Amino acid sequence: MFKKILATTALAVGLAGAAFADDKTKVGFVYVGPINDGGWTQGHDHGRLELEKHFGDKVETVFVENVPEGPDAERVMTQMALTGTDIIFTTSFGFMDPTLNVAAKFPDVKFEHATGYKSAENVATYSARFYEGRAIQGTIAGRMTKSNIIGYIGSVPIPEVVRGINSAFIHAKKVNPDVEFKVIWIYEWMNPAKEADAAKALLEQGADVILQHTDSTAPLAAAKEAGAIGFGQASDMYDFAPAPRVSSIIDNWAPYYIERTQAVMDGTWETVNTWDGISTGMVGIGEITDAVPADVKAEALALKDAIVAGTYHPFTGPLNKQDGTPFLAEGEVADDGTLAGMNFYVEGLTGEVPQ
Amino acid sequence: MDLGSISLVAFFASLMVASTPILLAALGEMITERAGVLNLGVEGMMIIGAICGFAVAVESGSAVMGFIGAAVGGALLSMLFALLTQFLYATQVPSGLALTLVGVGLASFIGQPYVGESPPAVAKMAIPVLEHIPFFGPAMFQHDAMVYISILLTIAIWAFLKFTRGGLILRAVGENHDAAHALGYKVRLVRVMAIGFGGALAGLGGAYISLIRVPQWTDGITAGIGWIALAIVVFASWKPGRVLFGAYLFGGLTALQLNLQAANVPLLLVLPYLVMLSGVIFLAIAVAAGSWKKTLDVKPTLKTFAQFIGTGLVLLLIGVLTNYASGLDLLLLSSAPFVATIVVLVVISARSKGASNGPAMLGKIFQAH
């Protein structure tokens, strides 16, 4: 994929002198997709715009979109670091090693890597507990399916995606013991044509609810044509409401970006490992539309409230792994370390996690 | 594992839909290349077609207008390539690559206001009578018009190249532009027209993705299909029938691997049988063709048949030994369309004597003296 490089400045006035420019905190964003993907990258870019709105002319933001996960990412980050960026947010799992490599070369620049697990003195990590949202989606999906077949479009087989599949399955199964999941991996975060084909294959095989962990709205378009339902991913995708989009998981990065940029300004920035969920608002649950019966909606919202209140954890035992070995005992709750490295399916799911 | 959940009718129907954009773009590029011009900008022309078609369809409310707009958009972009290579004598390979860069960037720019829009629906056009044939009807004759058009185009292009004077001139220009020039043919004009035709068809292929297959607009929507079309032209030895075969093979395997994943069937379980089945089909075709033409040598045919069966058995053995297990299989599955299409087309083009050579003037600059 050919990348194009776009940069914007908060106040695009080239007249600003060096001294003046130094007063501003320069914030960089490295995106894996286009800013108008309607999903993941759009969510991050929304956070960037909110950041600009919050700080006004105290910040200057730059971004590069469509950056491939690989060596090219290092080049982009290096370029950003060399041009006086104070803090760089790298917003895809595959940017993990490139971020650490570049961060080692620029100890004075702060780096923030989304959804990864490797940090350093100047590299913080942040992610959201999307699996909390998946629990709510699973509940709605399990109640809504008539064929008892739920299709799931997996993107790249990393723990975050596997966790989402498990969480959705556990909760669908809880409300509908007959439910079956069919999973297709497309090995990309965004590829509208492939996502559409995958959705169609799932629909043809009897699925009437489609869950997606890919970033475009193509699966929703396919669901609409087939009269099935689906959920918004990363951004609200409200264009497809009230059906096929019956709810969504919305990533809200703005508060985090504002908080971390403030820390850079105050000189209080230090490396952290943030993993927030619905309770702090980092994971938002999009409006559940009227296509969902009132009792199902109430059930889903009750689950959400329990998660927010901390009285319920989506990964609570008894749970077995796919091969039947015990995973969590009765009442036991999965710890963050286990969740962060989750590379197995829970009992009842068919197929294998690609290694 | 649930092989029974794959509906064969739905599978063949989605195979045709997945193959159509590749077929359209590859046919266009084949004509361009038969005229001796190597335009590597297929991906760029496709994505321009995708957005032009989408924009025109949304603004006019008509999908037909959209496809016309897509063809015009693709052809217009290809004229940039024609200007560079035919009038300014720029080298074709970098010009084509640059065309892709321009196309992808320009499409993103034009597409900004169209994100989230829905295009007008394209009606299915069932073919009377034929649509009622059991199995074949729903699989092949209940598609949108573009699917039929793409197949009719394949036949038309084949006939054009084989039987018409225009086709002969096009091939002459591609095989020996000096001779064609000496005979009084306008080499440059022929090439510009071929480039434009290639651009128009690439545009149609792109619009098929944004208007029918997905249907919506997002950046990077063609996702490399133009490059696949480009490769298919070469591996299909510049022959329309083989381009059709290659495009359908690729589209078919893409649809198959998604269906197999959904049905949770390991590729290694079905691959051996697919290979053996190909051997049987090959033998059947060869025997039929042989008895018809009486020219086909039967011995190599039997040898090839044995090779197919042997490969199938080896794969079966591997499958049994590895117990159809491991996540590796899934990766294999998703790369299968690429690998298999290339292997099959290479084998075919290597087998046919003297037919695997491309147009002699491919990529060479012509300057009239």
XYZ file of C-alpha atoms in Angstrom:
724
model
C 0.000 0.000 0.000
C 1.359 3.334 -0.934
C 1.286 5.795 1.833
C 0.696 9.382 1.405
C 1.966 11.790 3.858
C -0.217 14.529 5.098
C 0.550 16.892 7.845
C -1.599 19.517 9.413
C -0.770 22.180 11.872
C -3.080 23.628 14.459
C -2.415 27.138 13.269
C -1.128 26.686 9.787
C 0.779 29.924 9.737
C 4.259 29.525 8.410
C 5.281 32.834 9.903
C 5.613 31.538 13.418
C 9.176 32.104 14.522
C 11.329 29.461 16.151
C 10.959 30.982 19.592
C 7.201 31.149 19.213
C 7.019 27.589 17.940
C 8.915 26.377 20.979
C 6.095 27.534 23.238
C 3.824 25.015 21.627
C 3.723 21.387 22.513
C 3.980 19.412 19.336
C 1.990 16.191 19.323
C 2.425 13.545 16.648
C 0.115 10.716 15.608
C 1.026 7.681 13.513
C -2.036 6.010 12.001
C -2.318 2.576 10.409
C -5.316 3.477 8.229
C -6.863 6.548 6.610
C -8.416 9.149 8.921
C -11.787 8.666 7.245
C -11.983 4.888 7.622
C -15.140 5.279 9.658
C -13.593 3.136 12.372
C -10.356 2.744 14.291
C -8.181 5.482 12.808
C -11.072 7.908 12.626
C -11.538 7.344 16.356
C -7.941 8.308 17.063
C -8.109 11.288 14.754
C -11.237 12.441 16.516
C -9.149 12.360 19.706
C -6.498 14.471 17.984
C -9.063 17.071 16.919
C -10.495 17.194 20.435
C -6.969 17.708 21.712
C -6.557 20.695 19.407
C -9.895 22.079 20.503
C -8.982 21.706 24.167
C -5.569 23.347 24.062
C -6.122 25.775 21.197
C -2.876 27.370 20.080
C -0.885 25.780 22.885
C -0.504 22.629 20.822
C 0.448 21.779 17.323
C -0.493 18.355 15.993
C 0.886 16.400 13.079
C -0.231 13.037 11.752
C 0.714 10.532 9.107
C -1.971 8.140 7.913
C -1.808 4.777 6.113
C 1.500 3.845 7.692
C 2.274 0.147 7.110
C 3.128 -1.943 10.167
C 6.815 -2.590 9.606
C 10.111 -0.855 8.916
C 8.382 2.043 7.198
C 6.752 2.971 10.491
C 10.198 3.600 11.985
C 11.029 6.017 9.213
C 7.820 7.961 9.824
C 8.394 8.104 13.600
C 12.030 9.113 13.168
C 10.959 11.899 10.857
C 8.461 13.100 13.459
C 10.990 12.938 16.274
C 13.559 14.837 14.213
C 11.131 17.661 13.494
C 10.664 18.619 17.123
C 7.638 16.569 18.122
C 7.369 16.337 21.917
C 5.070 13.359 22.217
C 4.181 10.749 19.611
C 1.164 8.466 19.762
C 1.546 5.315 17.667
C -1.876 3.831 17.266
C -1.580 0.258 16.088
C -0.393 -2.994 17.650
C 2.107 -3.606 14.854
C 3.917 -0.346 15.641
C 5.159 -1.818 18.918
C 8.742 -2.729 18.039
C 9.247 0.222 15.692
C 8.125 2.523 18.518
C 10.613 1.034 20.962
C 13.428 1.173 18.412
C 12.848 4.820 17.598
C 12.228 5.744 21.246
C 15.651 4.347 22.151
C 17.217 6.830 19.743
C 15.283 9.838 21.035
C 15.300 9.684 24.851
C 13.865 13.212 25.131
C 10.787 12.481 23.066
C 7.826 10.804 24.765
C 6.178 7.909 22.992
C 2.781 6.356 23.627
C 1.959 3.054 21.989
C -1.633 1.878 21.735
C -2.632 -1.729 22.442
C 0.896 -3.051 22.946
C 2.636 -4.570 25.941
C 6.234 -3.354 25.701
C 7.179 -0.126 27.437
C 10.348 1.814 28.240
C 11.417 4.890 30.181
C 10.002 7.111 27.451
C 7.421 4.681 26.064
C 4.042 4.374 27.750
C 1.326 2.002 26.609
C -2.389 2.564 26.573
C -5.309 0.477 25.543
C -8.976 0.061 26.171
C -10.879 -2.879 27.585
C -12.834 -3.486 24.415
C -13.782 -6.904 25.749
C -16.196 -5.173 28.118
C -18.037 -3.843 25.095
C -17.816 -7.249 23.434
C -19.659 -8.758 26.413
C -22.565 -6.416 25.738
C -22.461 -7.130 21.997
C -22.406 -10.863 22.704
C -25.471 -10.545 24.903
C -27.411 -8.677 22.232
C -26.162 -11.021 19.499
C -27.130 -14.140 21.446
C -30.627 -12.794 22.044
C -31.141 -11.478 18.515
C -29.992 -14.434 16.417
C -32.695 -16.657 15.000
C -30.413 -19.054 13.152
C -28.198 -19.373 16.248
C -25.193 -18.713 14.019
C -23.133 -15.616 14.695
C -20.434 -14.579 12.250
C -17.273 -12.917 13.488
C -14.742 -11.200 11.235
C -11.353 -11.366 12.914
C -8.590 -9.070 11.787
C -5.069 -9.863 12.952
C -4.751 -12.765 15.416
C -3.356 -10.904 18.438
C -4.574 -11.274 22.041
C -6.820 -8.196 21.822
C -8.858 -9.736 19.016
C -8.944 -13.233 20.545
C -10.110 -11.693 23.824
C -12.955 -9.976 22.004
C -14.089 -13.215 20.370
C -13.998 -15.042 23.717
C -15.870 -12.319 25.548
C -18.585 -12.067 22.903
C -18.949 -15.858 22.774
C -19.145 -16.318 26.554
C -21.959 -13.805 26.825
C -23.854 -14.958 23.745
C -23.719 -18.502 25.083
C -24.924 -17.344 28.479
C -28.198 -16.016 27.077
C -28.504 -18.589 24.277
C -26.919 -22.004 24.912
C -27.471 -23.111 21.289
C -25.399 -20.326 19.787
C -22.535 -21.105 17.427
C -19.734 -18.776 16.284
C -18.168 -18.857 12.835
C -14.906 -16.917 12.667
C -13.102 -15.703 9.549
C -9.646 -14.146 9.862
C -8.669 -11.718 7.136
C -5.201 -10.848 8.485
C -5.658 -7.138 7.923
C -7.100 -4.324 10.001
C -8.844 -2.784 7.060
C -9.622 -4.095 3.590
C -13.198 -3.205 2.602
C -13.425 -5.659 -0.304
C -12.163 -8.556 1.785
C -14.335 -7.572 4.742
C -17.366 -7.511 2.450
C -16.498 -10.922 1.016
C -15.959 -12.358 4.495
C -19.277 -10.970 5.711
C -21.040 -12.430 2.689
C -19.455 -15.850 3.224
C -20.664 -15.791 6.840
C -24.154 -14.679 5.853
C -24.346 -17.368 3.179
C -23.509 -19.943 5.798
C -26.460 -18.950 7.891
C -25.174 -16.193 10.166
C -27.754 -13.507 10.886
C -25.611 -11.440 13.249
C -22.186 -10.182 12.183
C -19.574 -9.014 14.663
C -16.469 -7.395 13.262
C -13.046 -6.507 14.552
C -12.107 -4.813 11.288
C -12.233 -1.106 10.704
C -14.422 -0.416 7.689
C -18.194 -0.277 7.398
C -18.232 -2.838 4.561
C -19.531 -5.691 6.779
C -22.459 -3.504 7.842
C -23.275 -2.807 4.196
C -23.298 -6.556 3.528
C -25.460 -7.198 6.599
C -27.903 -4.542 5.469
C -28.356 -6.201 2.104
C -28.961 -9.588 3.706
C -31.311 -8.264 6.384
C -28.907 -9.268 9.144
C -27.634 -7.086 11.994
C -24.197 -5.930 13.045
C -22.362 -3.522 15.316
C -20.287 -0.409 14.832
C -16.605 -0.961 15.449
C -14.246 1.648 16.948
C -16.391 4.525 15.688
C -20.152 4.662 16.089
C -20.964 3.935 12.404
C -24.313 5.540 13.110
C -25.001 5.942 9.380
C -26.159 2.334 9.481
C -28.581 2.806 12.418
C -31.191 1.755 13.458
C -30.445 -1.413 11.482
C -28.237 -3.174 10.592
C -26.153 -1.292 13.179
C -27.956 -1.975 16.448
C -25.196 -0.759 18.768
C -21.477 -0.126 18.685
C -18.243 0.001 20.576
C -16.852 3.511 20.420
C -13.256 4.271 21.248
C -12.941 7.570 23.050
C -9.281 8.492 23.174
C -9.704 12.251 23.600
C -9.580 12.435 27.425
C -6.446 10.311 27.481
C -4.721 12.366 24.792
C -5.562 15.567 26.624
C -4.359 14.197 29.966
C -1.061 12.940 28.564
C -0.354 16.084 26.579
C -1.034 18.123 29.722
C 1.510 15.956 31.539
C 4.120 16.758 28.900
C 3.355 20.467 29.283
C 3.655 20.231 33.066
C 6.784 18.138 32.892
C 5.106 15.389 34.892
C 4.948 12.808 32.117
C 6.159 9.365 33.066
C 5.715 5.954 31.574
C 2.459 4.239 32.481
C 0.455 1.259 31.388
C -3.115 2.446 31.019
C -5.936 0.007 30.416
C -9.304 1.648 30.844
C -12.770 0.415 30.082
C -16.345 1.557 30.047
C -16.168 3.083 33.529
C -13.724 5.859 32.551
C -15.378 6.382 29.188
C -12.476 5.123 27.106
C -14.824 2.455 25.802
C -18.208 3.830 24.844
C -21.297 1.799 24.063
C -23.177 3.324 21.145
C -26.913 3.796 21.416
C -28.808 0.513 21.293
C -31.437 1.115 18.644
C -35.110 0.209 18.561
C -34.328 -2.739 16.303
C -33.481 -4.455 19.594
C -36.487 -5.445 21.774
C -36.818 -3.427 24.978
C -36.133 -6.375 27.305
C -32.924 -7.279 25.458
C -31.847 -3.672 25.562
C -32.532 -3.519 29.292
C -30.550 -6.729 29.826
C -27.598 -5.337 27.871
C -27.666 -2.058 29.766
C -27.875 -3.889 33.110
C -24.729 -5.787 32.128
C -23.060 -2.515 31.224
C -23.996 -1.014 34.591
C -22.624 -4.043 36.417
C -19.327 -3.743 34.546
C -19.112 -0.025 35.264
C -19.900 -0.588 38.933
C -17.190 -3.210 39.102
C -19.567 -5.860 40.376
C -19.135 -7.995 37.282
C -16.078 -8.959 35.230
C -16.684 -10.420 31.741
C -14.109 -13.140 32.374
C -15.519 -14.743 35.517
C -15.327 -18.503 36.144
C -16.267 -21.216 35.806
C -14.673 -21.197 32.377
C -12.742 -23.842 30.498
C -10.305 -23.467 27.671
C -11.250 -24.827 24.267
C -9.532 -28.168 24.920
C -11.531 -28.637 28.101
C -8.774 -27.808 30.564
C -9.841 -25.485 33.395
C -9.231 -21.786 32.824
C -11.048 -20.089 35.685
C -12.598 -21.715 38.738
C -16.074 -20.838 39.986
C -16.152 -17.140 40.801
C -12.517 -16.594 39.805
C -11.745 -13.525 37.732
C -9.066 -13.431 35.031
C -6.121 -11.200 35.923
C -4.834 -8.564 33.537
C -1.683 -10.517 32.702
C -3.696 -13.494 31.494
C -6.014 -11.259 29.526
C -3.152 -9.339 27.946
C -1.584 -12.507 26.575
C -4.751 -14.417 25.747
C -4.035 -16.653 22.767
C -6.579 -19.422 23.227
C -10.294 -19.857 22.675
C -12.660 -20.710 25.499
C -14.627 -23.936 25.521
C -17.371 -24.127 22.924
C -15.668 -22.130 20.193
C -14.668 -24.137 17.145
C -11.655 -23.589 14.931
C -8.199 -22.609 15.994
C -6.452 -19.408 16.847
C -3.883 -18.841 14.100
C -0.425 -18.835 15.623
C -15.776 -28.921 10.943
C -18.872 -28.414 8.894
C -18.346 -28.761 5.160
C -22.083 -29.120 4.632
C -22.736 -25.548 5.682
C -21.094 -24.246 2.501
C -23.820 -23.622 -0.008
C -22.394 -24.431 -3.424
C -24.842 -22.158 -5.207
C -23.970 -19.216 -2.993
C -20.305 -20.062 -3.331
C -20.371 -20.010 -7.145
C -22.399 -16.825 -7.091
C -19.889 -15.085 -4.821
C -17.048 -16.489 -6.894
C -18.375 -14.641 -9.934
C -18.779 -11.414 -7.983
C -15.277 -11.625 -6.514
C -13.750 -12.345 -9.933
C -15.451 -9.651 -12.001
C -13.327 -6.628 -11.012
C -10.122 -8.598 -11.607
C -11.398 -9.808 -14.959
C -12.357 -6.336 -16.153
C -9.053 -4.751 -15.179
C -7.023 -7.647 -16.559
C -8.817 -7.579 -19.928
C -8.100 -3.878 -20.292
C -4.460 -4.302 -19.387
C -4.187 -7.219 -21.793
C -5.271 -5.019 -24.707
C -2.819 -2.323 -23.640
C -0.020 -4.835 -23.473
C -0.943 -6.494 -26.752
C -0.331 -3.073 -28.309
C 3.159 -3.171 -26.829
C 2.593 -0.851 -23.889
C 3.273 -1.903 -20.316
C 1.114 0.204 -18.038
C 1.775 -0.687 -14.409
C -0.767 1.893 -13.246
C -3.733 -0.498 -13.171
C -4.219 -0.097 -9.427
C -4.290 3.688 -9.787
C -6.742 3.623 -12.669
C -8.946 1.177 -10.809
C -9.195 3.289 -7.710
C -9.882 6.407 -9.773
C -12.643 4.447 -11.473
C -13.911 3.357 -8.070
C -14.272 6.913 -6.789
C -15.402 8.503 -10.072
C -18.051 5.816 -10.447
C -19.094 6.228 -6.846
C -19.264 10.017 -7.013
C -21.190 10.087 -10.289
C -23.589 7.386 -9.084
C -24.277 9.229 -5.825
C -24.722 12.614 -7.513
C -26.861 11.361 -10.398
C -28.650 8.628 -8.480
C -27.951 6.234 -11.323
C -25.556 3.306 -11.167
C -25.380 3.169 -14.964
C -24.155 6.762 -15.051
C -21.726 5.748 -12.324
C -20.179 3.038 -14.460
C -19.935 5.395 -17.416
C -18.257 7.957 -15.165
C -15.880 5.281 -13.922
C -14.847 4.316 -17.449
C -14.332 7.964 -18.370
C -12.362 8.628 -15.185
C -10.108 5.614 -15.683
C -9.551 6.513 -19.338
C -8.761 10.137 -18.479
C -6.140 9.117 -15.958
C -4.634 6.699 -18.458
C -4.291 9.621 -20.909
C -1.773 11.087 -18.483
C 0.233 7.918 -18.945
C -0.275 8.132 -22.720
C 0.974 11.708 -22.724
C 4.080 10.765 -20.766
C 4.992 7.618 -22.652
C 3.730 8.225 -26.194
C 4.383 11.917 -26.632
C 7.138 12.722 -24.149
C 8.773 9.286 -24.561
C 9.091 8.629 -20.862
C 9.998 5.112 -19.734
C 6.882 3.076 -19.183
C 7.650 1.218 -15.947
C 8.247 4.237 -13.689
C 5.481 6.161 -15.463
C 3.049 3.369 -14.648
C 4.160 3.189 -11.034
C 3.808 6.946 -10.760
C 0.333 6.682 -12.247
C -0.660 4.392 -9.383
C 0.661 6.859 -6.828
C -1.215 9.699 -8.493
C -4.379 7.638 -8.785
C -4.423 6.503 -5.164
C -3.754 10.009 -3.854
C -6.184 11.719 -6.191
C -8.920 9.197 -5.398
C -8.456 9.862 -1.695
C -8.756 13.594 -2.349
C -11.859 13.330 -4.535
C -13.379 10.830 -2.107
C -13.292 13.011 1.036
C -16.935 14.156 0.802
C -18.197 10.693 -0.152
C -17.188 8.761 2.943
C -20.265 7.252 4.552
C -22.500 7.833 1.532
C -24.497 4.966 0.087
C -24.588 4.509 -3.677
C -27.816 3.696 -5.532
C -28.455 -0.042 -5.478
C -27.660 -1.993 -8.603
C -30.514 -4.265 -9.563
C -29.895 -7.914 -10.226
C -30.590 -8.839 -13.823
C -31.765 -12.420 -14.011
C -31.511 -13.973 -17.473
C -34.953 -15.214 -18.524
C -35.359 -18.987 -18.830
C -31.732 -19.686 -17.881
C -32.298 -18.406 -14.358
C -34.634 -21.316 -13.691
C -32.090 -24.028 -14.407
C -31.518 -25.804 -11.116
C -28.185 -24.915 -9.515
C -26.734 -23.106 -12.576
C -29.565 -20.602 -12.631
C -29.047 -19.110 -9.161
C -25.264 -19.539 -9.379
C -24.654 -18.002 -12.793
C -27.691 -16.252 -14.212
C -28.991 -14.107 -11.373
C -26.281 -11.484 -11.252
C -25.993 -7.788 -11.939
C -25.442 -6.749 -15.548
C -21.722 -6.060 -15.102
C -20.988 -9.755 -14.530
C -22.488 -10.658 -17.910
C -20.873 -7.663 -19.569
C -17.457 -8.727 -18.328
C -17.890 -12.194 -19.825
C -19.287 -10.856 -23.096
C -16.314 -8.488 -23.221
C -13.950 -11.427 -22.897
C -15.557 -13.071 -25.913
C -15.678 -9.809 -27.859
C -12.013 -9.108 -27.195
C -11.058 -12.629 -28.184
C -12.992 -12.251 -31.453
C -11.569 -8.786 -32.033
C -7.983 -9.982 -31.690
C -8.505 -13.134 -33.704
C -10.821 -12.212 -36.519
C -10.812 -8.501 -37.176
C -8.526 -6.238 -39.111
C -8.360 -3.875 -36.143
C -7.203 -6.727 -33.931
C -4.505 -7.620 -36.411
C -3.267 -4.031 -36.522
C -3.206 -3.880 -32.710
C -1.152 -7.068 -32.554
C 1.150 -5.908 -35.335
C 1.862 -2.728 -33.420
C 2.641 -4.796 -30.341
C 4.840 -7.311 -32.145
C 6.857 -5.008 -34.360
C 6.135 -1.319 -34.266
C 8.686 -0.441 -36.948
C 7.117 -2.810 -39.428
C 3.634 -1.609 -38.543
C 4.801 1.956 -38.994
C 6.382 1.124 -42.351
C 3.072 -0.346 -43.467
C 1.444 2.965 -42.715
C -0.317 2.183 -39.472
C -0.423 4.918 -36.915
C 1.477 3.243 -34.103
C 1.056 6.055 -31.628
C -2.662 6.441 -32.249
C -3.238 2.715 -31.858
C -1.305 2.709 -28.616
C -3.083 5.728 -27.195
C -6.400 4.063 -27.952
C -5.242 0.818 -26.345
C -4.069 2.693 -23.244
C -7.412 4.492 -23.039
C -9.319 1.230 -23.386
C -7.201 -0.301 -20.644
C -7.920 2.706 -18.421
C -11.652 2.518 -19.077
C -11.858 -1.169 -18.206
C -9.719 -0.718 -15.094
C -12.119 2.079 -14.117
C -15.098 -0.238 -14.589
C -13.390 -2.874 -12.460
C -12.794 -0.328 -9.709
C -16.390 0.880 -9.826
C -17.582 -2.700 -9.564
C -15.886 -2.824 -6.174
C -17.176 0.508 -4.870
C -20.700 0.233 -6.319
C -21.522 -3.470 -6.065
C -19.060 -5.613 -4.203
C -18.571 -3.493 -1.079
C -20.609 -1.054 -1.818
C -19.295 2.150 -0.317
C -16.281 4.403 -0.536
C -13.221 4.223 1.688
C -9.609 5.043 0.968
C -7.622 2.187 -0.495
C -10.743 0.297 -1.452
C -9.128 -1.588 -4.331
C -6.579 -3.023 -1.887
C -4.109 -4.384 -4.434
C -6.549 -5.959 -6.889
C -4.956 -3.962 -9.718
C -1.633 -5.652 -9.074
C -3.274 -9.051 -9.184
C -4.911 -8.182 -12.506
C -1.504 -7.136 -13.813
C 0.042 -10.428 -12.779
C -2.797 -12.456 -14.251
C -2.257 -10.869 -17.675
C 1.343 -12.066 -17.721
C 0.660 -15.518 -16.359
C -2.257 -15.895 -18.768
C 0.160 -15.335 -21.673
C -1.903 -12.411 -22.993
C -4.821 -14.645 -24.032
C -8.410 -13.574 -23.222
C -9.642 -17.078 -22.386
C -6.837 -17.622 -19.929
C -7.333 -14.185 -18.414
C -10.923 -15.219 -17.720
C -9.729 -18.510 -16.281
C -7.061 -16.847 -14.126
C -9.438 -14.191 -12.801
C -12.052 -16.801 -11.920
C -9.473 -19.069 -10.370
C -8.247 -16.251 -8.145
C -11.741 -15.048 -7.297
C -12.845 -18.623 -6.709
C -10.018 -19.437 -4.358
C -10.577 -16.174 -2.468
C -14.230 -17.024 -1.971
C -13.346 -20.637 -1.172
C -10.828 -19.815 1.523
C -13.300 -17.499 3.277
C -16.008 -20.150 3.085
C -13.680 -22.849 4.359
C -12.700 -20.647 7.293
C -16.316 -19.982 8.162
C -17.130 -23.667 7.901
C -13.994 -24.405 9.903
C -12.571 -26.838 7.367
C -8.765 -27.023 7.164
C -7.345 -26.327 3.720
C -5.098 -29.362 3.863
C -8.210 -31.480 4.070
C -9.671 -30.270 0.797
C -6.586 -29.270 -1.180
C -5.560 -32.828 -2.137
C -9.007 -33.546 -3.525
C -9.091 -30.209 -5.347
C -5.766 -31.001 -7.009
C -6.910 -34.465 -8.005
C -10.188 -33.096 -9.262
C -8.253 -30.598 -11.396
C -6.376 -33.560 -12.886
C -9.610 -35.295 -13.800
C -11.075 -32.116 -15.293
C -7.863 -31.518 -17.206
C -7.925 -35.046 -18.615
C -11.579 -34.749 -19.547
C -10.993 -31.470 -21.368
C -7.879 -32.794 -23.072
C -9.574 -35.971 -24.245
C -12.591 -34.043 -25.455
C -10.371 -31.577 -27.279
C -8.208 -34.412 -28.619
C -11.034 -36.394 -30.092
C -12.392 -33.220 -31.553
C -9.198 -31.903 -33.103
C -7.296 -35.171 -33.470
C -4.131 -33.201 -33.013
C -3.583 -33.529 -29.328
C -0.848 -35.835 -28.183
C -2.388 -38.117 -25.579
C 0.790 -39.290 -23.873
C 1.777 -35.973 -22.214
C -1.853 -35.565 -21.249
C -1.770 -38.783 -19.290
C 1.539 -37.756 -17.764
C 0.077 -34.453 -16.591
C -2.932 -36.284 -15.237
C -0.619 -38.560 -13.271
C 1.256 -35.522 -11.963
C -1.943 -33.939 -10.701
C -3.018 -37.143 -8.954
C 0.471 -37.677 -7.523
C 0.607 -34.159 -6.113
C -2.824 -34.690 -4.611
C -1.684 -37.877 -2.904
C 1.441 -36.206 -1.513
C -0.678 -33.378 -0.136
C -3.063 -35.912 1.348
C -0.137 -37.616 3.042
C 1.093 -34.314 4.449
C -2.419 -33.630 5.683
C -2.643 -36.991 7.433
C 0.820 -36.657 8.958
C 0.167 -33.198 10.348
C -3.309 -34.234 11.405
C -4.762 -31.217 9.633
C -3.677 -29.179 12.584
C -1.856 -25.988 13.523
C -2.665 -22.360 12.962
C -0.211 -22.397 10.069
C -2.978 -23.915 8.015
C -5.020 -20.736 8.307
C -2.166 -18.626 7.014
C -1.718 -21.075 4.179
C -5.401 -20.758 3.498
C -5.374 -17.007 3.135
C -2.351 -17.023 0.841
C -3.667 -19.930 -1.238
C -5.369 -17.775 -3.903
C -2.114 -16.011 -4.722
C 0.053 -19.097 -4.772
C -2.343 -21.392 -6.577
C -3.263 -18.898 -9.292
C 0.363 -18.205 -10.095
C 1.341 -21.877 -10.072
C -1.535 -22.977 -12.288
C -1.067 -20.221 -14.849
C 2.688 -20.738 -14.948
C 2.190 -24.442 -15.583
C -0.274 -23.762 -18.366
C 1.851 -21.152 -20.084
C 4.962 -23.305 -19.784
C 3.158 -26.227 -21.384
C 1.831 -24.509 -24.474
C 4.564 -24.254 -27.054
C 5.493 -20.811 -28.257
C 2.461 -19.184 -26.769
C 4.007 -17.967 -23.560
C 5.942 -15.122 -25.127
C 4.541 -11.682 -24.601
C 4.223 -9.040 -27.294
C 7.729 -8.454 -28.642
C 7.555 -4.683 -28.312
C 6.236 -4.742 -24.742
C 7.538 -1.750 -22.861
C 9.648 -0.458 -25.766
C 9.481 3.159 -26.796
C 8.462 3.916 -30.368
C 9.578 7.097 -32.028
C 8.635 7.670 -35.644
C 11.536 8.860 -37.776
